[in-house]
Each structure stands twice: as C-alpha cells, then as structure tokens.
C-alpha cells in the first residue's frame, strides 16, 4: 500500500503544485518509487505541468479525470480505478530498467460541481447537514485510498480552499507537507492548516501536541536570504515543525512549472535547484511513516 503525502495550505500561490511535482519527480528518479500525483485542484496546475495542455484536454474529453472517477464510483467503490490514470507522465526521463515512474490522475474544473452533486445525493439518505458532510468526506477519502494499491507513493496536490476533496486528502495523508512563503500572514496560514490536520479548535490545543508528534511539516519556500526571513522562521519554528530544508526563490524552479514535451534528466530540468531538491527528498522520506518499503531485490 502506498504512503499518502498531501501538499496543502489554504493560502494560494505558496508553491503547493510546484513542490508536489518536484517531489514526485524526485521520488521516482532518486527513490525508485512508483508515484501517483492526484490533482485535487480545479485550476489543474499539476496536470498541466505533468502532461501539457493538449494531453490534458484529451483526458478531459475522454472522461479520465478525478471528477469523472469520483462521480462514476460514488455508489460503487469496488470498480477498477486504474483506467483513469495516465502513466509515464512528466518531462523527466526515467530508466526503463527501474520501476520509478510518475503517473497522474488528472484534475478537473468539474470537481467542485461534482462535490455539490454528491452532497445532494447523500442528503437523500441523511437529513442532518453535518452528517452528510462527514459521509461525503469519508467516501471521498475511501475512493482516493483505492489508488494506493498500485503505487509506492501518492502525492495529493490540494487546492487552496477547503473543498471536500481537500479535507478528504488531509484525512487520508500519512504526512501533510505545508509549503509557505515567509511573509507576515504565514503564521496565520500555518495555524489554520495545523488545526485542521490535528483536528483541534484553538492554538492552545495545538500547542499541547508535541512538535515531533504532528502529522504535518512546514516547508519554507521562495526564500530570498534576507535577515528578517530568518527571524520569522525562528519564530514559526516555536509553534510548528519546520523542515531543515528551505527552498530558495530560483528561476529554475519557476521555469520547471512550464510543460516541455522533451524528456530530460533531473539535472537538465531542475539545474541549480537540484541540491535543495535532494535535501528535501531525503528529509521528507526519512520521516518515519513516509519511509518507502525496501526496494525489492533485482
Ligand atoms: N521556489 C520557487 N522559486 C521560484 N518560483 C517559485 C518557487 N515556488 C513556486 N514558484 C512559483 O510561484 C508560483 C505559484 O506556485 P504554485 O502554483 O506551485 O503555488 P500553489 O500553492 O500551488 O498555488 P495555488 O494555490 O494557486 O494552487 C508559480 O509561478 C511557481 O512557478
Ligand atoms: Mg496549486
């Protein structure tokens, strides 16, 4: 069964999709893992990064997206889900002799409408709105979990808001990775996602959970190396588990966002970001419940 890694922050534009795709490529190339990226965002950035506009439009027309899967299977979870997945995606070349590769469950602009429809469907069975929400969220989590059978790692690229899909991803995740930009609102954003993940109501309740026991870790992204950034990070580290790895603001990372048909090596794609990605990869997959199972003997 795969490990599930959600990349989440309610704040937009902090590097969730960028980090999700970087870690997917890194886990396939360096960790030899079979990785599935599940695109839970109606903006579909991770899908566009991994297959480009043309292949994404084709998948949409063919009904191969997360919204189609969830809608089709809402009443019948047991059916085969592998038909909704695109294999061998991304613009990094992986050796044929190794099992590491990246697959994608494409996102969809329809995901929000579908969640509304599922809510109505479930309302026919339950009257209480809170109970309906719990049911829909739980069923989405179970449907997402199904994909774990064929992969070593499932990366859930979450939307900035709080959809059922985003909440289900937080429930399902073995680890929630929270990228943030070190600005004056990041404390508030981290507090919010932390309380959701740890299912507590207040900052004080959160502080009762030791940092080492939290199910999330935070990643400082887009650093410019300024002194006030370091002060802010020191402050945040008192309240939240922060990764030692910090991602600088780099053109190579910004460029990696654009889809390119030509498959290339990790070094060609990520250039001067490689040492930071290595550190990120090694640190994330050293977290006890994220460690991959031992590689099978050749
Ligand atoms: N370390 C970095 N260096 C340079 N550019 C970056 C870095 N991280 C992210 N970016 C850029 O910042 C922008 C936002 O990144 P991204 O789309 O990954 O954020 P997001 O949190 O997924 O946004 P959304 O909430 O809209 O889904 C993109 O243009 C991306 O290329
Ligand atoms: Mg995104």
Short mmCIF file of C-alpha atoms and ligand atoms in Angstrom, two decimals:
data_model
loop_
_atom_site.label_atom_id
_atom_site.label_comp_id
_atom_site.label_asym_id
_atom_site.label_seq_id
_atom_site.Cartn_x
_atom_site.Cartn_y
_atom_site.Cartn_z
CA UNK A 1 0.00 0.00 0.00
CA UNK A 2 1.25 3.47 -0.91
CA UNK A 3 2.15 6.21 1.51
CA UNK A 4 -0.03 9.29 1.03
CA UNK A 5 1.59 12.72 1.04
CA UNK A 6 -0.76 15.71 0.88
CA UNK A 7 0.71 19.06 -0.15
CA UNK A 8 -1.60 21.64 1.36
CA UNK A 9 -2.02 25.21 2.53
CA UNK A 10 -5.25 27.20 2.47
CA UNK A 11 -3.27 30.11 1.13
CA UNK A 12 -2.88 30.31 -2.65
CA UNK A 13 0.33 30.66 -4.64
CA UNK A 14 2.73 29.35 -1.98
CA UNK A 15 4.23 26.58 -4.13
CA UNK A 16 1.96 23.59 -3.44
CA UNK A 17 1.77 22.34 -7.04
CA UNK A 18 5.43 23.14 -7.69
CA UNK A 19 6.51 21.19 -4.61
CA UNK A 20 4.12 18.30 -5.34
CA UNK A 21 5.54 17.84 -8.84
CA UNK A 22 9.17 18.29 -7.72
CA UNK A 23 8.79 15.65 -5.03
CA UNK A 24 7.01 13.29 -7.44
CA UNK A 25 9.89 13.54 -9.91
CA UNK A 26 12.46 13.20 -7.13
CA UNK A 27 10.81 10.16 -5.54
CA UNK A 28 10.64 8.42 -8.94
CA UNK A 29 14.17 9.34 -10.05
CA UNK A 30 16.09 9.07 -6.78
CA UNK A 31 13.85 6.90 -4.59
CA UNK A 32 12.88 4.48 -7.40
CA UNK A 33 9.26 4.85 -6.26
CA UNK A 34 6.12 4.32 -8.34
CA UNK A 35 4.43 7.68 -7.79
CA UNK A 36 0.88 8.83 -8.49
CA UNK A 37 0.10 12.55 -8.48
CA UNK A 38 -3.57 13.16 -7.72
CA UNK A 39 -4.67 16.63 -8.83
CA UNK A 40 -7.39 17.83 -6.45
CA UNK A 41 -7.36 21.44 -7.62
CA UNK A 42 -9.87 22.79 -10.14
CA UNK A 43 -7.10 25.04 -11.51
CA UNK A 44 -5.40 21.79 -12.63
CA UNK A 45 -1.86 23.21 -12.46
CA UNK A 46 -0.20 19.91 -11.55
CA UNK A 47 -1.93 18.22 -14.51
CA UNK A 48 -0.77 20.93 -16.90
CA UNK A 49 2.77 20.70 -15.51
CA UNK A 50 2.88 16.93 -15.98
CA UNK A 51 1.18 16.38 -19.35
CA UNK A 52 0.71 19.80 -21.00
CA UNK A 53 -2.48 21.37 -22.36
CA UNK A 54 -3.11 19.06 -25.29
CA UNK A 55 -2.92 15.73 -23.44
CA UNK A 56 -4.88 17.23 -20.56
CA UNK A 57 -7.69 18.34 -22.91
CA UNK A 58 -7.73 14.84 -24.41
CA UNK A 59 -8.01 13.23 -20.97
CA UNK A 60 -10.89 15.58 -20.13
CA UNK A 61 -12.75 14.70 -23.31
CA UNK A 62 -12.25 11.01 -22.61
CA UNK A 63 -13.72 11.41 -19.11
CA UNK A 64 -10.44 10.49 -17.45
CA UNK A 65 -10.22 12.92 -14.54
CA UNK A 66 -10.64 12.80 -10.79
CA UNK A 67 -14.13 14.33 -11.10
CA UNK A 68 -15.21 11.55 -13.50
CA UNK A 69 -13.74 8.89 -11.25
CA UNK A 70 -15.42 10.19 -8.11
CA UNK A 71 -18.75 10.68 -9.82
CA UNK A 72 -18.69 7.28 -11.55
CA UNK A 73 -17.69 5.45 -8.42
CA UNK A 74 -19.63 7.27 -5.73
CA UNK A 75 -22.13 4.45 -5.48
CA UNK A 76 -19.77 1.63 -6.39
CA UNK A 77 -16.28 1.94 -4.96
CA UNK A 78 -15.10 -1.52 -5.95
CA UNK A 79 -14.62 -0.95 -9.69
CA UNK A 80 -11.23 -0.73 -11.38
CA UNK A 81 -9.75 2.74 -11.00
CA UNK A 82 -6.53 2.25 -12.98
CA UNK A 83 -8.30 3.24 -16.22
CA UNK A 84 -8.48 6.86 -15.04
CA UNK A 85 -4.72 7.17 -14.61
CA UNK A 86 -2.19 8.45 -17.18
CA UNK A 87 1.16 6.63 -16.87
CA UNK A 88 4.68 7.77 -17.73
CA UNK A 89 3.88 11.47 -17.35
CA UNK A 90 6.23 14.40 -16.66
CA UNK A 91 9.17 15.65 -18.67
CA UNK A 92 11.87 13.74 -16.76
CA UNK A 93 13.22 10.56 -18.36
CA UNK A 94 13.27 7.54 -16.05
CA UNK A 95 15.40 4.46 -16.81
CA UNK A 96 13.31 1.61 -18.29
CA UNK A 97 15.21 -0.87 -16.14
CA UNK A 98 13.97 0.69 -12.92
CA UNK A 99 10.46 0.82 -11.50
CA UNK A 100 10.49 4.53 -10.57
CA UNK A 101 7.98 6.48 -12.65
CA UNK A 102 5.30 9.14 -12.34
CA UNK A 103 1.58 8.71 -13.11
CA UNK A 104 -1.24 11.24 -12.93
CA UNK A 105 -4.90 11.23 -12.00
CA UNK A 106 -5.81 14.40 -13.92
CA UNK A 107 -7.67 17.26 -12.23
CA UNK A 108 -10.93 18.75 -13.44
CA UNK A 109 -12.75 22.07 -13.39
CA UNK A 110 -15.87 19.98 -12.69
CA UNK A 111 -14.65 18.73 -9.32
CA UNK A 112 -16.42 21.47 -7.34
CA UNK A 113 -19.79 20.92 -9.10
CA UNK A 114 -19.48 17.18 -8.59
CA UNK A 115 -18.88 17.66 -4.87
CA UNK A 116 -22.11 19.68 -4.69
CA UNK A 117 -23.99 16.93 -6.52
CA UNK A 118 -22.63 14.27 -4.20
CA UNK A 119 -23.73 16.34 -1.25
CA UNK A 120 -27.28 16.45 -2.64
CA UNK A 121 -27.24 12.73 -3.38
CA UNK A 122 -26.12 11.96 0.15
CA UNK A 123 -28.75 14.37 1.55
CA UNK A 124 -31.44 11.99 0.36
CA UNK A 125 -30.08 9.44 2.83
CA UNK A 126 -29.17 11.72 5.77
CA UNK A 127 -31.13 14.75 6.92
CA UNK A 128 -28.56 16.39 9.16
CA UNK A 129 -26.19 18.58 7.07
CA UNK A 130 -23.16 17.90 9.27
CA UNK A 131 -23.71 14.16 8.98
CA UNK A 132 -23.99 14.49 5.19
CA UNK A 133 -20.69 16.39 5.05
CA UNK A 134 -18.95 13.74 7.18
CA UNK A 135 -20.30 11.00 4.90
CA UNK A 136 -19.23 12.71 1.65
CA UNK A 137 -15.77 13.48 3.02
CA UNK A 138 -15.37 9.89 4.27
CA UNK A 139 -16.46 8.35 0.97
CA UNK A 140 -14.12 10.60 -0.98
CA UNK A 141 -11.28 9.56 1.30
CA UNK A 142 -12.04 5.87 0.73
CA UNK A 143 -12.25 6.36 -3.04
CA UNK A 144 -8.92 8.18 -3.06
CA UNK A 145 -7.33 5.49 -0.91
CA UNK A 146 -8.15 2.88 -3.55
CA UNK A 147 -5.35 4.21 -5.77
CA UNK A 148 -2.80 3.24 -3.14
CA UNK A 149 -2.81 -0.38 -4.28
CA UNK A 150 -0.69 0.15 -7.41
CA UNK A 151 1.80 2.75 -6.15
CA UNK A 152 4.50 3.30 -3.54
CA UNK A 153 3.64 6.97 -3.07
CA UNK A 154 0.54 9.05 -3.78
CA UNK A 155 1.10 12.82 -3.82
CA UNK A 156 -2.13 14.78 -3.29
CA UNK A 157 -1.89 18.30 -4.74
CA UNK A 158 -4.53 20.18 -2.74
CA UNK A 159 -6.44 23.31 -3.77
CA UNK A 160 -6.05 26.46 -1.69
CA UNK A 161 -9.65 26.35 -0.38
CA UNK A 162 -11.45 23.86 1.82
CA UNK A 163 -13.35 21.58 -0.56
CA UNK A 164 -14.46 18.07 0.41
CA UNK A 165 -11.59 16.77 -1.72
CA UNK A 166 -9.08 18.88 0.21
CA UNK A 167 -10.48 17.75 3.58
CA UNK A 168 -10.53 14.12 2.47
CA UNK A 169 -6.88 14.46 1.41
CA UNK A 170 -5.95 15.80 4.87
CA UNK A 171 -7.77 12.84 6.48
CA UNK A 172 -6.03 10.35 4.22
CA UNK A 173 -2.48 11.72 4.37
CA UNK A 174 0.26 9.91 6.28
CA UNK A 175 2.04 13.26 6.17
CA UNK A 176 0.85 16.75 5.20
CA UNK A 177 3.55 18.95 3.71
CA UNK A 178 2.75 22.65 4.06
CA UNK A 179 4.79 24.96 1.83
CA UNK A 180 4.62 28.64 2.77
CA UNK A 181 6.11 31.95 1.75
CA UNK A 182 7.78 33.66 4.71
CA UNK A 183 5.59 36.76 4.93
CA UNK A 184 3.55 38.34 7.70
CA UNK A 185 0.44 36.20 7.02
CA UNK A 186 2.25 32.84 7.03
CA UNK A 187 1.83 32.36 10.80
CA UNK A 188 -1.94 32.58 10.40
CA UNK A 189 -1.95 30.22 7.39
CA UNK A 190 0.16 27.61 9.20
CA UNK A 191 -2.02 27.81 12.33
CA UNK A 192 -5.11 27.17 10.20
CA UNK A 193 -3.82 24.13 8.37
CA UNK A 194 -2.25 22.75 11.56
CA UNK A 195 -5.56 22.92 13.43
CA UNK A 196 -7.32 21.17 10.57
CA UNK A 197 -4.78 18.38 10.33
CA UNK A 198 -4.57 17.82 14.08
CA UNK A 199 -8.35 18.29 14.47
CA UNK A 200 -8.12 20.87 17.26
CA UNK A 201 -10.12 24.08 17.66
CA UNK A 202 -7.60 26.50 19.14
CA UNK A 203 -3.94 27.47 19.06
CA UNK A 204 -3.62 26.41 22.71
CA UNK A 205 -4.96 22.92 21.99
CA UNK A 206 -2.45 22.66 19.17
CA UNK A 207 0.43 23.54 21.47
CA UNK A 208 -0.50 20.55 23.67
CA UNK A 209 0.64 18.26 20.82
CA UNK A 210 4.46 17.94 20.81
CA UNK A 211 6.07 19.12 17.54
CA UNK A 212 7.54 15.65 16.94
CA UNK A 213 4.08 14.06 17.04
CA UNK A 214 2.39 16.31 14.49
CA UNK A 215 1.14 14.80 11.22
CA UNK A 216 2.32 17.82 9.20
CA UNK A 217 5.61 19.53 8.46
CA UNK A 218 6.12 23.01 7.01
CA UNK A 219 8.44 23.93 4.17
CA UNK A 220 9.77 27.47 3.84
CA UNK A 221 9.63 28.30 0.12
CA UNK A 222 10.76 31.18 -2.10
CA UNK A 223 13.43 32.38 0.32
CA UNK A 224 15.50 35.40 -0.68
CA UNK A 225 18.02 35.09 2.16
CA UNK A 226 17.03 38.26 3.99
CA UNK A 227 17.65 38.62 7.73
CA UNK A 228 14.01 39.26 8.57
CA UNK A 229 13.10 35.95 6.91
CA UNK A 230 15.37 34.10 9.32
CA UNK A 231 13.78 35.86 12.29
CA UNK A 232 10.31 34.94 11.07
CA UNK A 233 11.32 31.29 10.55
CA UNK A 234 12.84 31.10 14.04
CA UNK A 235 9.56 32.43 15.40
CA UNK A 236 7.44 29.95 13.39
CA UNK A 237 9.66 27.04 14.46
CA UNK A 238 8.49 27.55 18.05
CA UNK A 239 4.91 26.69 17.09
CA UNK A 240 5.24 24.35 14.09
CA UNK A 241 7.53 21.58 12.84
CA UNK A 242 9.66 23.14 10.08
CA UNK A 243 11.82 21.14 7.69
CA UNK A 244 15.51 21.99 7.86
CA UNK A 245 15.48 22.18 4.07
CA UNK A 246 14.49 25.61 2.79
CA UNK A 247 13.70 26.28 -0.86
CA UNK A 248 15.15 29.46 -2.34
CA UNK A 249 13.44 31.61 -4.91
CA UNK A 250 15.03 30.33 -8.13
CA UNK A 251 14.36 30.91 -11.82
CA UNK A 252 14.99 27.21 -12.46
CA UNK A 253 12.07 26.32 -10.15
CA UNK A 254 9.80 28.92 -11.76
CA UNK A 255 10.72 27.60 -15.24
CA UNK A 256 10.09 23.98 -14.20
CA UNK A 257 6.41 24.98 -13.94
CA UNK A 258 6.12 25.06 -17.74
CA UNK A 259 5.37 21.86 -19.58
CA UNK A 260 8.03 20.75 -22.05
CA UNK A 261 7.49 17.82 -24.40
CA UNK A 262 11.17 16.82 -24.42
CA UNK A 263 12.11 14.29 -21.72
CA UNK A 264 15.30 15.22 -19.93
CA UNK A 265 17.40 14.35 -16.88
CA UNK A 266 16.61 15.74 -13.42
CA UNK A 267 19.75 17.88 -13.69
CA UNK A 268 18.66 19.36 -17.03
CA UNK A 269 15.18 20.14 -15.74
CA UNK A 270 15.94 21.50 -12.30
CA UNK A 271 19.52 22.81 -12.69
CA UNK A 272 20.66 24.78 -9.62
CA UNK A 273 17.60 23.64 -7.64
CA UNK A 274 18.96 20.07 -7.54
CA UNK A 275 20.87 20.28 -4.20
CA UNK A 276 17.78 21.73 -2.49
CA UNK A 277 15.53 19.07 -4.03
CA UNK A 278 17.93 16.32 -2.90
CA UNK A 279 17.81 17.68 0.63
CA UNK A 280 14.01 17.95 0.51
CA UNK A 281 13.64 14.43 -0.86
CA UNK A 282 15.98 12.93 1.75
CA UNK A 283 14.36 14.80 4.63
CA UNK A 284 10.72 14.04 3.66
CA UNK A 285 11.34 10.34 3.06
CA UNK A 286 13.27 10.00 6.31
CA UNK A 287 10.08 10.87 8.25
CA UNK A 288 9.21 7.51 9.88
CA UNK A 289 5.76 6.99 8.31
CA UNK A 290 7.00 8.16 4.87
CA UNK A 291 9.94 5.78 4.53
CA UNK A 292 9.48 3.64 1.42
CA UNK A 293 9.38 -0.12 1.84
CA UNK A 294 12.66 -1.79 0.99
CA UNK A 295 13.37 -1.92 -2.71
CA UNK A 296 12.72 -5.47 -4.00
CA UNK A 297 15.87 -7.40 -4.94
CA UNK A 298 16.71 -7.16 -8.66
N1 LIG B 1 11.00 28.23 -5.04
C1 LIG B 1 10.45 28.90 -6.06
N2 LIG B 1 11.22 29.70 -6.85
C2 LIG B 1 10.66 30.40 -7.86
N3 LIG B 1 9.36 30.36 -8.19
C3 LIG B 1 8.55 29.58 -7.44
C4 LIG B 1 9.04 28.81 -6.35
N4 LIG B 1 7.99 28.12 -5.81
C5 LIG B 1 6.91 28.46 -6.53
N5 LIG B 1 7.23 29.34 -7.50
C6 LIG B 1 6.30 29.98 -8.47
O1 LIG B 1 5.24 30.55 -7.74
C7 LIG B 1 4.01 30.43 -8.46
C8 LIG B 1 2.97 29.71 -7.58
O2 LIG B 1 3.42 28.38 -7.39
P1 LIG B 1 2.38 27.17 -7.33
O3 LIG B 1 1.40 27.24 -8.45
O4 LIG B 1 3.16 25.92 -7.17
O5 LIG B 1 1.63 27.53 -5.97
P2 LIG B 1 0.29 26.86 -5.39
O6 LIG B 1 0.37 26.99 -3.91
O7 LIG B 1 0.10 25.51 -5.95
O8 LIG B 1 -0.82 27.86 -5.97
P3 LIG B 1 -2.41 27.63 -5.93
O9 LIG B 1 -2.84 27.94 -4.53
O10 LIG B 1 -2.92 28.62 -6.94
O11 LIG B 1 -2.68 26.20 -6.31
C9 LIG B 1 4.34 29.66 -9.74
O12 LIG B 1 4.50 30.61 -10.77
C10 LIG B 1 5.67 28.97 -9.42
O13 LIG B 1 6.47 28.80 -10.57
MG1 LIG B 2 -1.54 24.64 -6.94
#
